[in-house]
mmCIF file with all atom_site columns, C-alpha atoms in Angstrom:
data_model
loop_
_atom_site.group_PDB
_atom_site.id
_atom_site.type_symbol
_atom_site.label_atom_id
_atom_site.label_alt_id
_atom_site.label_comp_id
_atom_site.label_asym_id
_atom_site.label_entity_id
_atom_site.label_seq_id
_atom_site.pdbx_PDB_ins_code
_atom_site.Cartn_x
_atom_site.Cartn_y
_atom_site.Cartn_z
_atom_site.occupancy
_atom_site.B_iso_or_equiv
_atom_site.pdbx_formal_charge
_atom_site.auth_seq_id
_atom_site.auth_comp_id
_atom_site.auth_asym_id
_atom_site.auth_atom_id
_atom_site.pdbx_PDB_model_num
ATOM 1  C CA . MET K 1 1  ? 0.754  -10.054 -2.238  1.00 54.00 ? 1  MET K CA 1
ATOM 2  C CA . ALA K 1 2  ? -1.624 -13.010 -2.419  1.00 57.00 ? 2  ALA K CA 1
ATOM 3  C CA . LYS K 1 3  ? -1.869 -16.169 -0.352  1.00 62.00 ? 3  LYS K CA 1
ATOM 4  C CA . GLY K 1 4  ? -2.755 -19.611 -1.568  1.00 60.00 ? 4  GLY K CA 1
ATOM 5  C CA . LYS K 1 5  ? -2.701 -20.933 -5.096  1.00 62.00 ? 5  LYS K CA 1
ATOM 6  C CA . SER K 1 6  ? -1.430 -18.834 -7.944  1.00 64.00 ? 6  SER K CA 1
ATOM 7  C CA . ALA K 1 7  ? -4.401 -19.434 -10.243 1.00 65.00 ? 7  ALA K CA 1
ATOM 8  C CA . LYS K 1 8  ? -5.162 -15.722 -10.567 1.00 65.00 ? 8  LYS K CA 1
ATOM 9  C CA . SER K 1 9  ? -2.602 -13.184 -11.591 1.00 68.00 ? 9  SER K CA 1
ATOM 10 C CA . TYR K 1 10 ? -2.707 -9.665  -10.216 1.00 68.00 ? 10 TYR K CA 1
ATOM 11 C CA . GLU K 1 11 ? -2.074 -6.696  -12.458 1.00 68.00 ? 11 GLU K CA 1
ATOM 12 C CA . PHE K 1 12 ? -2.802 -3.131  -11.500 1.00 70.00 ? 12 PHE K CA 1
ATOM 13 C CA . ASP K 1 13 ? -1.940 -1.350  -14.787 1.00 79.00 ? 13 ASP K CA 1
ATOM 14 C CA . VAL K 1 14 ? -0.349 1.624   -13.028 1.00 82.00 ? 14 VAL K CA 1
ATOM 15 C CA . LYS K 1 15 ? 3.364  2.381   -12.763 1.00 84.00 ? 15 LYS K CA 1
ATOM 16 C CA . VAL K 1 16 ? 4.774  5.021   -10.473 1.00 86.00 ? 16 VAL K CA 1
ATOM 17 C CA . SER K 1 17 ? 7.933  6.921   -11.266 1.00 87.00 ? 17 SER K CA 1
ATOM 18 C CA . VAL K 1 18 ? 9.782  8.408   -8.282  1.00 89.00 ? 18 VAL K CA 1
ATOM 19 C CA . ALA K 1 19 ? 12.829 10.652  -8.694  1.00 89.00 ? 19 ALA K CA 1
ATOM 20 C CA . THR K 1 20 ? 15.203 11.344  -5.806  1.00 89.00 ? 20 THR K CA 1
ATOM 21 C CA . THR K 1 21 ? 18.436 13.229  -5.331  1.00 86.00 ? 21 THR K CA 1
ATOM 22 C CA . VAL K 1 22 ? 21.599 11.132  -5.273  1.00 82.00 ? 22 VAL K CA 1
ATOM 23 C CA . ARG K 1 23 ? 23.074 12.325  -2.002  1.00 84.00 ? 23 ARG K CA 1
ATOM 24 C CA . SER K 1 24 ? 20.113 12.961  0.284   1.00 85.00 ? 24 SER K CA 1
ATOM 25 C CA . GLN K 1 25 ? 17.479 10.647  -1.266  1.00 83.00 ? 25 GLN K CA 1
ATOM 26 C CA . PHE K 1 26 ? 15.024 13.554  -1.145  1.00 90.00 ? 26 PHE K CA 1
ATOM 27 C CA . ILE K 1 27 ? 12.041 12.946  -3.464  1.00 91.00 ? 27 ILE K CA 1
ATOM 28 C CA . VAL K 1 28 ? 11.946 15.719  -6.064  1.00 89.00 ? 28 VAL K CA 1
ATOM 29 C CA . ALA K 1 29 ? 9.230  14.358  -8.375  1.00 88.00 ? 29 ALA K CA 1
ATOM 30 C CA . SER K 1 30 ? 6.750  11.519  -8.727  1.00 88.00 ? 30 SER K CA 1
ATOM 31 C CA . HIS K 1 31 ? 3.890  10.654  -11.030 1.00 87.00 ? 31 HIS K CA 1
ATOM 32 C CA . ALA K 1 32 ? 1.623  7.746   -11.923 1.00 89.00 ? 32 ALA K CA 1
ATOM 33 C CA . MET K 1 33 ? 1.378  6.320   -15.423 1.00 87.00 ? 33 MET K CA 1
ATOM 34 C CA . HIS K 1 34 ? -1.680 4.281   -16.317 1.00 86.00 ? 34 HIS K CA 1
ATOM 35 C CA . GLY K 1 35 ? -1.769 1.339   -18.686 1.00 81.00 ? 35 GLY K CA 1
ATOM 36 C CA . ASN K 1 36 ? 1.647  -0.321  -18.054 1.00 75.00 ? 36 ASN K CA 1
ATOM 37 C CA . PRO K 1 37 ? 3.921  1.795   -20.307 1.00 80.00 ? 37 PRO K CA 1
ATOM 38 C CA . TYR K 1 38 ? 7.403  0.589   -21.261 1.00 78.00 ? 38 TYR K CA 1
ATOM 39 C CA . ASP K 1 39 ? 10.082 1.957   -18.913 1.00 74.00 ? 39 ASP K CA 1
ATOM 40 C CA . SER K 1 40 ? 12.187 3.630   -21.592 1.00 71.00 ? 40 SER K CA 1
ATOM 41 C CA . ASP K 1 41 ? 9.125  5.518   -22.872 1.00 74.00 ? 41 ASP K CA 1
ATOM 42 C CA . ILE K 1 42 ? 8.589  7.282   -19.542 1.00 82.00 ? 42 ILE K CA 1
ATOM 43 C CA . LEU K 1 43 ? 12.174 8.343   -18.794 1.00 84.00 ? 43 LEU K CA 1
ATOM 44 C CA . LEU K 1 44 ? 12.111 11.543  -20.848 1.00 83.00 ? 44 LEU K CA 1
ATOM 45 C CA . LYS K 1 45 ? 8.731  12.532  -19.383 1.00 86.00 ? 45 LYS K CA 1
ATOM 46 C CA . THR K 1 46 ? 10.081 11.976  -15.867 1.00 87.00 ? 46 THR K CA 1
ATOM 47 C CA . LEU K 1 47 ? 13.152 14.122  -16.602 1.00 87.00 ? 47 LEU K CA 1
ATOM 48 C CA . HIS K 1 48 ? 10.890 16.936  -17.834 1.00 88.00 ? 48 HIS K CA 1
ATOM 49 C CA . ILE K 1 49 ? 8.791  16.704  -14.666 1.00 90.00 ? 49 ILE K CA 1
ATOM 50 C CA . ILE K 1 50 ? 11.956 16.935  -12.551 1.00 89.00 ? 50 ILE K CA 1
ATOM 51 C CA . PHE K 1 51 ? 12.953 20.120  -14.379 1.00 91.00 ? 51 PHE K CA 1
ATOM 52 C CA . ASP K 1 52 ? 9.458  21.594  -13.974 1.00 92.00 ? 52 ASP K CA 1
ATOM 53 C CA . MET K 1 53 ? 9.480  20.869  -10.230 1.00 87.00 ? 53 MET K CA 1
ATOM 54 C CA . THR K 1 54 ? 13.037 22.016  -9.441  1.00 87.00 ? 54 THR K CA 1
ATOM 55 C CA . ASN K 1 55 ? 13.944 24.505  -12.212 1.00 92.00 ? 55 ASN K CA 1
ATOM 56 C CA . GLN K 1 56 ? 17.323 22.754  -12.264 1.00 87.00 ? 56 GLN K CA 1
ATOM 57 C CA . PRO K 1 57 ? 18.677 20.678  -15.153 1.00 84.00 ? 57 PRO K CA 1
ATOM 58 C CA . THR K 1 58 ? 19.310 17.028  -14.357 1.00 85.00 ? 58 THR K CA 1
ATOM 59 C CA . GLN K 1 59 ? 23.048 16.304  -14.271 1.00 83.00 ? 59 GLN K CA 1
ATOM 60 C CA . ALA K 1 60 ? 22.950 12.509  -14.141 1.00 83.00 ? 60 ALA K CA 1
ATOM 61 C CA . CYS K 1 61 ? 20.348 9.785   -13.976 1.00 85.00 ? 61 CYS K CA 1
ATOM 62 C CA . TYR K 1 62 ? 20.735 6.287   -12.521 1.00 85.00 ? 62 TYR K CA 1
ATOM 63 C CA . VAL K 1 63 ? 18.171 3.728   -13.680 1.00 83.00 ? 63 VAL K CA 1
ATOM 64 C CA . ASP K 1 64 ? 17.651 -0.043  -13.815 1.00 81.00 ? 64 ASP K CA 1
ATOM 65 C CA . ARG K 1 65 ? 17.940 -2.218  -16.929 1.00 80.00 ? 65 ARG K CA 1
ATOM 66 C CA . GLY K 1 66 ? 14.300 -1.643  -17.868 1.00 74.00 ? 66 GLY K CA 1
ATOM 67 C CA . TYR K 1 67 ? 15.314 1.772   -19.206 1.00 74.00 ? 67 TYR K CA 1
ATOM 68 C CA . LYS K 1 68 ? 17.672 0.310   -21.819 1.00 74.00 ? 68 LYS K CA 1
ATOM 69 C CA . GLY K 1 69 ? 16.939 1.872   -25.204 1.00 70.00 ? 69 GLY K CA 1
ATOM 70 C CA . HIS K 1 70 ? 15.810 5.212   -23.773 1.00 64.00 ? 70 HIS K CA 1
ATOM 71 C CA . MET K 1 71 ? 15.374 8.266   -25.982 1.00 65.00 ? 71 MET K CA 1
ATOM 72 C CA . ALA K 1 72 ? 17.058 10.799  -23.661 1.00 69.00 ? 72 ALA K CA 1
ATOM 73 C CA . GLN K 1 73 ? 20.447 11.179  -25.362 1.00 72.00 ? 73 GLN K CA 1
ATOM 74 C CA . ARG K 1 74 ? 21.210 14.657  -24.023 1.00 70.00 ? 74 ARG K CA 1
ATOM 75 C CA . TYR K 1 75 ? 21.291 13.387  -20.423 1.00 73.00 ? 75 TYR K CA 1
ATOM 76 C CA . GLU K 1 76 ? 23.957 11.291  -18.721 1.00 73.00 ? 76 GLU K CA 1
ATOM 77 C CA . ILE K 1 77 ? 22.115 8.013   -18.085 1.00 76.00 ? 77 ILE K CA 1
ATOM 78 C CA . ASP K 1 78 ? 23.829 5.239   -16.105 1.00 75.00 ? 78 ASP K CA 1
ATOM 79 C CA . ILE K 1 79 ? 22.111 1.853   -16.277 1.00 77.00 ? 79 ILE K CA 1
ATOM 80 C CA . ALA K 1 80 ? 22.737 -0.308  -13.201 1.00 75.00 ? 80 ALA K CA 1
#
């Protein structure tokens, strides 16, 4: 993102969570989280937003290793 020397670091303090369907990659929900929250803290909130947007329960969730230690035990969470 920056050219030249790496004397300055760049931090934006905003994470974006984007949820898609598995088969069609259609975006069903997205939201911005300010302040750099830990990934596992935002998973449950994202799953609630998906339900609010689609009125369908989430059957399975595929996430990266940053979501290890999540608090969403009632969902099937697969960590890649």
